[in-house]
Short mmCIF file of C-alpha atoms (C1' of nucleotides) in Angstrom, two decimals:
data_model
loop_
_atom_site.label_atom_id
_atom_site.label_comp_id
_atom_site.label_asym_id
_atom_site.label_seq_id
_atom_site.Cartn_x
_atom_site.Cartn_y
_atom_site.Cartn_z
CA MET A 300 103.63 98.67 98.03
CA PRO A 301 106.16 96.77 99.09
CA GLU A 302 109.94 97.26 99.15
CA LEU A 303 112.36 96.19 101.86
CA ALA A 304 110.81 97.76 105.29
CA GLU A 305 107.20 97.08 103.91
CA VAL A 306 107.93 93.59 103.28
CA GLU A 307 109.39 93.33 106.74
CA TYR A 308 106.42 94.74 108.12
CA TYR A 309 104.09 92.36 106.54
CA ARG A 310 106.26 89.44 107.09
CA LYS A 311 105.78 90.12 111.06
CA ARG A 312 102.05 90.31 110.59
CA TRP A 313 101.19 86.36 110.61
CA ASP A 314 103.71 85.86 113.78
CA PRO A 315 100.97 85.71 116.07
CA ALA A 316 99.96 82.82 114.56
CA LEU A 317 103.69 80.95 115.11
CA GLY A 318 103.38 77.68 116.88
CA GLN A 319 99.32 77.46 115.92
CA THR A 320 98.34 74.86 113.39
CA VAL A 321 96.46 75.28 110.20
CA ALA A 322 93.23 73.69 110.75
CA ARG A 323 92.06 74.65 106.81
CA VAL A 324 93.48 76.06 103.71
CA ILE A 325 91.94 78.16 101.04
CA LEU A 326 93.69 79.04 97.82
CA ARG A 327 91.60 81.34 95.20
CA PRO A 328 90.89 78.95 92.01
CA ALA A 329 92.96 79.07 89.58
CA SER A 330 95.22 81.79 91.32
CA ARG A 331 97.69 83.58 88.58
CA LEU A 332 100.29 84.15 91.63
CA LEU A 333 100.70 79.99 92.12
CA ARG A 334 102.39 80.08 88.43
CA GLY A 335 101.59 76.86 87.48
CA ALA A 336 102.33 75.46 90.82
CA ASN A 337 100.05 72.73 91.90
CA PRO A 338 97.61 73.91 94.60
CA LYS A 339 96.41 70.96 95.78
CA HIS A 340 100.13 70.10 96.77
CA LEU A 341 100.19 73.07 98.73
CA SER A 342 96.93 72.44 100.51
CA GLU A 343 97.36 68.85 101.49
CA ALA A 344 101.04 69.84 103.03
CA LEU A 345 100.22 72.70 105.10
CA THR A 346 96.67 71.43 106.57
CA GLY A 347 97.18 70.45 109.46
CA ALA A 348 100.95 71.42 109.62
CA VAL A 349 102.56 74.25 112.12
CA LEU A 350 103.98 77.65 111.11
CA GLU A 351 107.27 77.10 112.86
CA SER A 352 109.20 80.89 111.58
CA SER A 353 108.90 83.52 109.09
CA ALA A 354 111.82 85.05 107.46
CA ALA A 355 111.97 88.23 104.64
CA ALA A 356 114.80 88.72 102.45
CA ALA A 357 115.02 91.30 100.26
CA LYS A 358 111.03 91.10 98.63
CA GLN A 359 110.59 87.90 99.63
CA MET A 360 108.92 86.22 102.44
CA LEU A 361 109.39 82.56 103.42
CA PHE A 362 107.03 80.66 106.01
CA ARG A 363 108.32 77.27 107.24
CA PHE A 364 106.05 75.09 108.34
CA SER A 365 106.18 71.67 109.95
CA GLY A 366 107.07 68.36 107.78
CA ASP A 367 109.85 70.37 105.89
CA ALA A 368 107.23 72.93 104.12
CA TRP A 369 108.35 76.06 102.58
CA LEU A 370 106.03 78.87 101.73
CA GLY A 371 106.96 81.40 99.64
CA ILE A 372 105.23 85.07 99.28
CA HIS A 373 106.27 87.81 97.09
CA LEU A 374 104.04 90.86 97.31
CA GLY A 375 104.10 92.14 94.10
CA MET A 376 102.97 95.63 93.79
CA THR A 377 99.55 95.44 95.21
CA GLY A 378 99.96 92.57 97.96
CA GLU A 379 99.39 92.40 101.61
CA LEU A 380 99.45 89.93 104.65
CA LYS A 381 97.08 90.57 107.48
CA LEU A 382 95.95 88.64 110.77
CA ALA A 383 92.22 87.97 111.01
CA ALA A 384 89.62 86.62 113.33
CA PRO A 385 89.13 82.52 112.68
CA GLU A 386 85.60 83.61 111.40
CA TYR A 387 86.77 85.80 108.28
CA LEU A 388 85.16 85.65 105.20
CA VAL A 389 87.36 85.08 101.88
CA GLY A 390 87.62 88.01 100.22
CA LYS A 391 87.93 89.03 96.09
CA HIS A 392 91.44 89.87 96.28
CA ASP A 393 92.46 87.20 98.46
CA HIS A 394 94.67 84.67 96.95
CA LEU A 395 95.87 82.24 99.84
CA VAL A 396 93.89 82.20 103.52
CA LEU A 397 95.27 79.98 106.10
CA PHE A 398 92.79 79.29 109.12
CA THR A 399 94.23 78.10 112.35
CA ALA A 400 92.25 78.10 115.68
CA GLN A 401 92.83 81.64 116.54
CA HIS A 402 93.12 83.27 113.27
CA ALA A 403 92.94 83.79 109.69
CA LEU A 404 96.44 84.76 107.66
CA VAL A 405 95.07 86.41 104.73
CA PHE A 406 97.43 86.89 101.71
CA SER A 407 95.52 89.45 99.21
CA ASP A 408 96.91 90.78 95.97
CA PHE A 409 94.17 92.89 93.81
CA ARG A 410 96.41 93.35 90.86
CA GLN A 411 97.95 89.94 90.87
CA PHE A 412 101.74 90.89 90.44
CA GLY A 413 102.73 89.01 93.45
CA ARG A 414 103.52 85.32 93.59
CA ILE A 415 103.37 82.18 95.77
CA GLN A 416 105.66 79.36 95.92
CA PHE A 417 105.82 76.27 97.58
CA SER A 418 107.87 73.39 98.34
CA VAL A 419 108.57 70.47 100.41
CA GLY A 420 112.08 69.16 101.79
CA PRO A 421 114.87 69.37 104.66
CA GLU A 422 116.53 72.22 103.00
CA ALA A 423 115.21 76.02 102.00
CA PRO A 424 114.37 76.68 98.55
CA ASP A 425 116.91 77.42 96.36
CA TRP A 426 114.77 80.66 95.06
CA TRP A 427 115.22 81.58 98.84
CA THR A 428 119.43 80.70 99.21
CA SER A 429 119.80 82.67 96.01
CA ILE A 430 118.23 85.57 96.74
CA ALA A 431 121.85 88.42 96.97
CA PRO A 432 123.52 89.26 100.29
CA PRO A 433 121.75 91.90 101.92
CA VAL A 434 122.67 95.84 101.82
CA LEU A 435 123.33 95.45 105.33
CA SER A 436 125.44 92.75 105.05
CA SER A 437 129.20 92.81 105.25
CA GLU A 438 129.36 91.22 101.73
CA PHE A 439 127.56 94.36 99.99
CA THR A 440 131.31 96.31 99.96
CA PRO A 441 131.83 99.75 97.94
CA GLU A 442 133.81 97.52 95.75
CA ALA A 443 131.25 94.81 94.76
CA VAL A 444 128.60 98.41 94.01
CA ALA A 445 131.42 99.64 91.87
CA GLY A 446 132.19 96.02 90.29
CA PHE A 447 127.87 96.08 89.29
CA LEU A 448 128.12 99.75 88.14
CA ARG A 449 131.21 98.80 85.61
CA ARG A 450 129.19 96.13 83.94
CA ARG A 451 125.99 97.94 83.81
CA GLN A 452 127.92 101.40 82.87
CA ARG A 453 125.84 102.41 80.12
CA ALA A 454 122.31 102.20 82.18
CA PRO A 455 120.99 104.82 84.14
CA ILE A 456 121.99 104.43 87.65
CA LYS A 457 118.45 104.34 88.58
CA ALA A 458 117.68 101.14 86.35
CA VAL A 459 120.55 99.51 87.79
CA LEU A 460 119.61 100.60 91.34
CA LEU A 461 116.27 98.59 90.81
CA MET A 462 118.61 95.35 89.75
CA GLN A 463 117.69 92.78 92.85
CA GLU A 464 120.57 91.10 92.15
CA ARG A 465 122.89 93.31 93.60
CA PHE A 466 120.12 95.33 95.33
CA PRO A 467 117.98 93.21 96.93
CA GLY A 468 115.03 94.93 97.84
CA ILE A 469 115.46 98.05 96.76
CA GLY A 470 111.95 99.51 94.80
CA ASN A 471 111.42 102.35 93.18
CA TRP A 472 110.92 104.95 96.19
CA MET A 473 114.05 103.52 98.12
CA ALA A 474 116.24 104.20 94.99
CA ASP A 475 114.94 107.77 94.93
CA GLU A 476 115.63 108.20 98.17
CA ILE A 477 119.57 106.99 97.84
CA LEU A 478 120.45 108.78 94.92
CA TRP A 479 118.39 112.00 96.36
CA ARG A 480 120.63 111.42 99.28
CA ALA A 481 123.68 110.79 97.16
CA GLU A 482 123.22 113.54 95.18
CA ILE A 483 123.43 112.08 92.04
CA HIS A 484 120.74 112.55 89.11
CA PRO A 485 118.91 109.46 88.30
CA LYS A 486 119.83 109.52 84.61
CA ARG A 487 123.77 109.48 84.50
CA PRO A 488 125.19 105.95 83.29
CA ALA A 489 126.56 103.61 85.97
CA GLY A 490 130.10 103.49 84.67
CA SER A 491 129.75 107.18 84.84
CA LEU A 492 129.72 107.41 88.67
CA SER A 493 133.25 108.99 90.56
CA PRO A 494 134.83 106.43 93.05
CA ASP A 495 133.11 109.19 95.79
CA GLU A 496 130.14 109.11 94.02
CA ILE A 497 130.02 105.12 94.24
CA GLN A 498 131.30 105.30 97.80
CA ALA A 499 128.34 107.75 98.49
CA LEU A 500 125.73 105.75 96.91
CA TRP A 501 126.93 103.00 99.06
CA ARG A 502 126.62 104.48 101.88
CA GLU A 503 123.15 105.81 101.27
CA ALA A 504 122.00 103.02 100.06
CA ARG A 505 122.77 101.12 103.42
CA TRP A 506 121.57 104.27 105.64
CA VAL A 507 118.20 104.32 103.93
CA CYS A 508 117.59 100.76 104.08
CA ARG A 509 118.42 100.77 107.50
CA GLU A 510 116.56 103.74 108.75
CA ALA A 511 113.23 102.57 106.58
CA LEU A 512 113.52 98.85 108.59
CA ARG A 513 113.46 101.50 111.46
CA THR A 514 110.22 104.10 110.65
CA VAL A 515 108.30 101.61 107.63
CA GLY A 516 109.77 98.24 108.73
CA GLN A 517 108.40 98.90 112.41
CA ASP A 518 104.61 99.36 111.76
CA LEU A 519 104.22 101.33 108.19
CA ARG A 520 104.81 104.76 109.34
CA ASP A 521 106.38 106.87 106.82
CA PRO A 522 109.33 108.42 107.51
CA PRO A 523 109.99 111.95 108.62
CA ARG A 524 109.68 115.07 106.07
CA THR A 525 113.03 115.43 106.10
CA TRP A 526 113.34 112.34 103.75
CA LEU A 527 112.37 113.18 99.83
CA PHE A 528 109.55 110.00 100.56
CA PRO A 529 106.81 112.29 101.53
CA HIS A 530 107.55 115.01 99.20
CA ARG A 531 107.78 112.40 96.01
CA TRP A 532 104.58 112.36 95.36
CA GLU A 533 102.88 115.27 96.16
CA ASN A 534 101.55 117.59 93.72
CA GLY A 535 104.00 120.75 94.01
CA GLY A 536 106.34 119.02 95.72
CA VAL A 537 109.51 120.85 96.68
CA CYS A 538 112.67 119.50 98.05
CA PRO A 539 113.16 119.26 101.73
CA LYS A 540 116.88 120.52 101.42
CA THR A 541 116.70 123.32 98.99
CA GLY A 542 113.17 124.10 98.86
CA VAL A 543 113.48 123.81 94.88
CA PRO A 544 110.26 121.96 92.85
CA LEU A 545 110.88 118.47 92.70
CA VAL A 546 111.19 117.10 88.87
CA ARG A 547 109.18 113.81 88.21
CA GLU A 548 109.94 111.80 84.59
CA GLU A 549 110.21 108.25 83.25
CA ILE A 550 113.50 106.66 83.32
CA GLY A 551 114.43 102.49 83.18
CA GLY A 552 110.27 102.10 82.80
CA ARG A 553 109.51 103.91 86.23
CA THR A 554 108.19 107.60 87.37
CA THR A 555 111.64 108.61 88.53
CA CYS A 556 111.84 111.75 91.55
CA TRP A 557 114.70 114.02 92.13
CA SER A 558 115.87 117.30 93.03
CA PRO A 559 117.65 119.46 89.98
CA GLY A 560 120.05 121.30 91.08
CA ARG A 561 121.07 119.50 94.08
CA GLN A 562 121.73 116.36 91.58
CA LYS A 563 123.01 117.22 88.81
CA LEU A 564 123.12 115.58 85.23
CA LYS A 565 126.76 116.76 84.60
CA PRO A 566 128.87 114.42 86.52
CA GLY A 567 130.03 116.71 90.29
CA LYS A 568 133.18 118.09 90.48
CA LYS A 569 134.53 118.06 93.40
CA SER A 570 135.94 121.30 94.89
CA THR A 571 138.99 120.57 96.07
CA ARG A 572 141.81 122.91 97.51
CA ALA A 573 143.55 122.96 94.10
CA SER A 574 140.61 123.39 92.08
CA ARG A 575 139.93 126.20 94.04
CA SER A 576 143.31 128.03 93.59
CA ARG A 577 142.81 127.14 89.87
CA ALA A 578 139.81 129.05 89.63
CA ARG A 579 141.25 132.05 91.31
"C1'" DT B 11 88.40 108.22 78.73
"C1'" DC B 12 92.80 108.46 80.13
"C1'" DC B 13 96.55 108.19 83.47
"C1'" DT B 14 98.86 106.27 86.99
"C1'" DA B 15 100.71 103.10 90.83
"C1'" DT B 16 106.31 101.36 96.19
"C1'" DG B 17 106.84 94.69 90.44
"C1'" DT B 18 109.02 91.36 87.84
"C1'" DT B 19 109.60 89.01 83.31
"C1'" DG B 20 109.60 87.21 78.24
"C1'" DT B 21 111.44 88.93 74.54
"C1'" DA B 22 113.86 91.75 70.79
"C1'" DT B 23 117.88 94.55 69.93
"C1'" DG B 24 122.07 95.89 69.82
"C1'" DA C 231 126.62 85.63 76.01
"C1'" DC C 232 125.51 89.61 77.53
"C1'" DA C 233 123.92 94.19 78.34
"C1'" DT C 234 120.15 97.13 77.50
"C1'" DA C 235 114.82 98.76 76.62
"C1'" DC C 236 110.39 97.56 77.12
"C1'" DA C 237 105.65 95.94 76.78
"C1'" DA C 238 103.36 93.01 79.20
"C1'" DC C 239 100.86 91.25 83.19
"C1'" DA C 240 95.64 93.11 86.11
"C1'" DT C 241 92.81 96.33 88.83
"C1'" DA C 242 91.53 100.44 91.20
"C1'" DG C 243 91.12 105.18 91.53
"C1'" DG C 244 92.10 109.68 90.52
#
DNA sequence: TCCTATGTTGTATG
DNA sequence: ACATACAACATAGG
């Protein structure tokens, strides 16, 4: 499920336990999500520690505990966090459960594409501090986007939008939403975009991130029917702008949905005063 | 049975 | 060295 806004939503689910002490740590035995990290190390450091803060960036979450302990969680494709009562019984797909006196903090992930990271030290871990600057930050500029597209010029723009090193937090549905709003065909080579199209891509990337955080990020509520979002998985779904049936095809290894006609494969020639007069 | 799934990563190839 | 493409990971549900 999780892209930028969903991750932000899940992050907040453990917040009622801020300031509380972890009494017991349950890790799924030999959990794949640890990727070789030492489970004993994690359990020992978190047992008796206080949850002090949480943060989300891109598709990552970071939870800081007393004793300079840092817990990182990536939800992968099917991960989720939830808050449960302290009597909670650990479920089949749970990978980490932290019990406080008042709550159980649960991380479950049935497909196991997620990840648990853990470190101890005065500074936030490298994997966290090296996350690319957010799409909604001032460092995410049209120039930065243009430079990135130039280096990835032969790859389809859809695949490029999924690259976390420049578009942190953008996932499959957000990428399609952005391209649909910017009226750019997902198969267009990244290097073929005009300056106007790059500007539109930049603008819509920021718009989609901001609005997704306001809707999905608050309470997992679906964005309105005016978005591509609620139509993209529907059988027989139509473009909410043009009424034309949406198309689905695999691009860059991911199912991609777009509105034919609105998003053209040929670089859109801009209709200018000069071109209109030439056409006459 | 076969197909799909809001993600990343290792590996092969250009 | 860099860019690109794609299988692999593991599980459930239609």
